[in-house]
């Protein structure tokens, strides 16, 4: 499909910064999307949450940009901006009217090259408080809010870099010093550890000139080494039960699975959709629609650079116990593993994925981020068509194989139930 | 190189931006249509909007419009619930019925190549819903369970209690869209079917279509499908004005919560009234975005919260002003004091710098409000629902440009009333109560999870 074939220019500055340019002048906007190849997987135990706290610090100003002004300058230009951190990477992005491209490049380059001179203890203490509140708001004060953290700390072993949540522990966050922050910057925020995507309405020669002007003189620090891990599977079942202040019982399962773009990754996505992606999916139909023993069911394949896991989550309807739900879930997994999917199910899932791809092209921000995503995982930004092809070629045999390979192995089971 | 990084780059030229062209016409059955053609991608987005939101819920049946919306796509024509869902998935089409306080939205997003078949299914849902008893009972149990789950969510509890308290029980905007457990319990399937007759008819709504389709094609395809659809219902609605009562702090106790959810504010005038633009600028400065006074104070200065905001929230026939944040439990009173300070201070006037920033931001952001099909649809729907003038989008930038500092200060004087503010807090009273003793600006009463006062 031609609309999924995105033209781009990719090159490297002498300091190692990778640049990807993609022109699209449908609207007079331009997205600047910068990925630093560092995430919480690069942290150490006892120093968790630093990659994410650091992302916050990047919005606290740099040598030529006073505190609060990074946001303000972009907003004044009518732009939007943010950043996010996960296991593998940290991204920063601005979407501005096309005449403000230079402003966005100036801001990103100033914090890439001249962050340290503006770092103060006062800023660090303030953002520690903000991040602690972020954790409270999004995890501790949410019903079932700690489930993710519990699951990953069990499905990945202690030595695995995916063993802790990106937000980090309150205790670790409280203990960070200015030195921790500057060491982290020197280790990971080198231009040679980053990729800059500019997508949207711009003139290529001018963009190249501006990128050179603002980023070209930033010095690279030492080359970065990322953790590597051997494939890992838990050896026996792990069962965890927690009482919490909630109304309904909820059950979680997690299996070790394949990493992002691994040979089984797409088949596991298809399997997840067949199980719980729609009203007519197997588990939804059975336990939510027909038996009404569950209020909701979801299945998804989480996959990162180093590893992946498949999760099943179901909430019990009042008066129904989790054993019954578990029995139905295991039964449906067995049936799928033995008999496979129908042709109709495969078509449904593949078509939904295909239209999802096309719908996602509407937003320049997510398009720019997707170019960086493909570049990071596949070293090829223009991978929309190939990515879609991964799903198109999934066969019934492949579904059965991945169900056998991953879902018959030991798993983590977590139950969260009301405390009175 | 002589690059001086201290100089902030600023463009010499402004960009040119042309608004998408909106075509207006009516179908022969009277249905009003707004259409924007956008061909960059092979996608069509359709919203059929009916004035049928939760504000029309009869007393004792709060949650009826919502439950109608849940049941209305559970099977249609020759398809039962699952068959219909399968048909849509096979096309990769999404069809949803969304509900809010004013409207019900039949929303369709499809690839151009599947438009004809998707439209067939859309019209099946619109014209031949099944309303089977089994589906009704199932959806009713689903929403009752959902309502039960809200007890776990401090943020939702705070929203629900706050709106009930500021609008007051007699006002049709006071209850949550999904109703209350006891009122939903009372609803039967006959009432859902009546709702369909009373509200889903051509002259009670309008259609918005954006995307890869010509006006002619759109018109013809809908004329063919909807030529027999002319039923006329009756939708009655009277707005009961809310009574102002004395400011209070309403406390919803949740044992062991580590943060307090705070909502505070009061009623204000409607969306289509004269001072919309000064009010928007006022709110940008006060709490409408990251660099606002409230967020910079509570987050970037004090570190009490991950974020704090203020907003004028506009229903079709009523509106309110509010501040919303969640803060570490130990800082509940401190946060209230700072919010109160900012609300009072905005009445002392804004600076020229603040005005310049807000205007620049709103004007320059305008083109990006028309990026995706959904954004364009939302803009068009707002234009109709709020009854905005025909050239609203064409004059949008001028409307902002002409706002003066005096206009904004007048908007603050006319719309922000610190003495009328009501505060709702969801959190642990054992941590919060002792803090409140030290701030005497309002009495404290406790409320239950539906927002009703349980102790004076």
mmCIF file of C-alpha atoms in Angstrom, chain B residues 129 166 211 228 275 279 387 390 442:
data_model
loop_
_atom_site.group_PDB
_atom_site.id
_atom_site.type_symbol
_atom_site.label_atom_id
_atom_site.label_comp_id
_atom_site.label_asym_id
_atom_site.label_seq_id
_atom_site.Cartn_x
_atom_site.Cartn_y
_atom_site.Cartn_z
ATOM 1 C CA UNK B 129 -31.996 -1.930 16.746
ATOM 2 C CA UNK B 166 -22.536 22.669 42.459
ATOM 3 C CA UNK B 211 -12.833 12.540 5.229
ATOM 4 C CA UNK B 228 -38.026 6.063 5.064
ATOM 5 C CA UNK B 275 -17.235 36.846 26.664
ATOM 6 C CA UNK B 279 -12.750 33.810 29.463
ATOM 7 C CA UNK B 387 -25.030 27.386 18.381
ATOM 8 C CA UNK B 390 -21.559 30.654 10.857
ATOM 9 C CA UNK B 442 -15.340 27.268 55.019
#
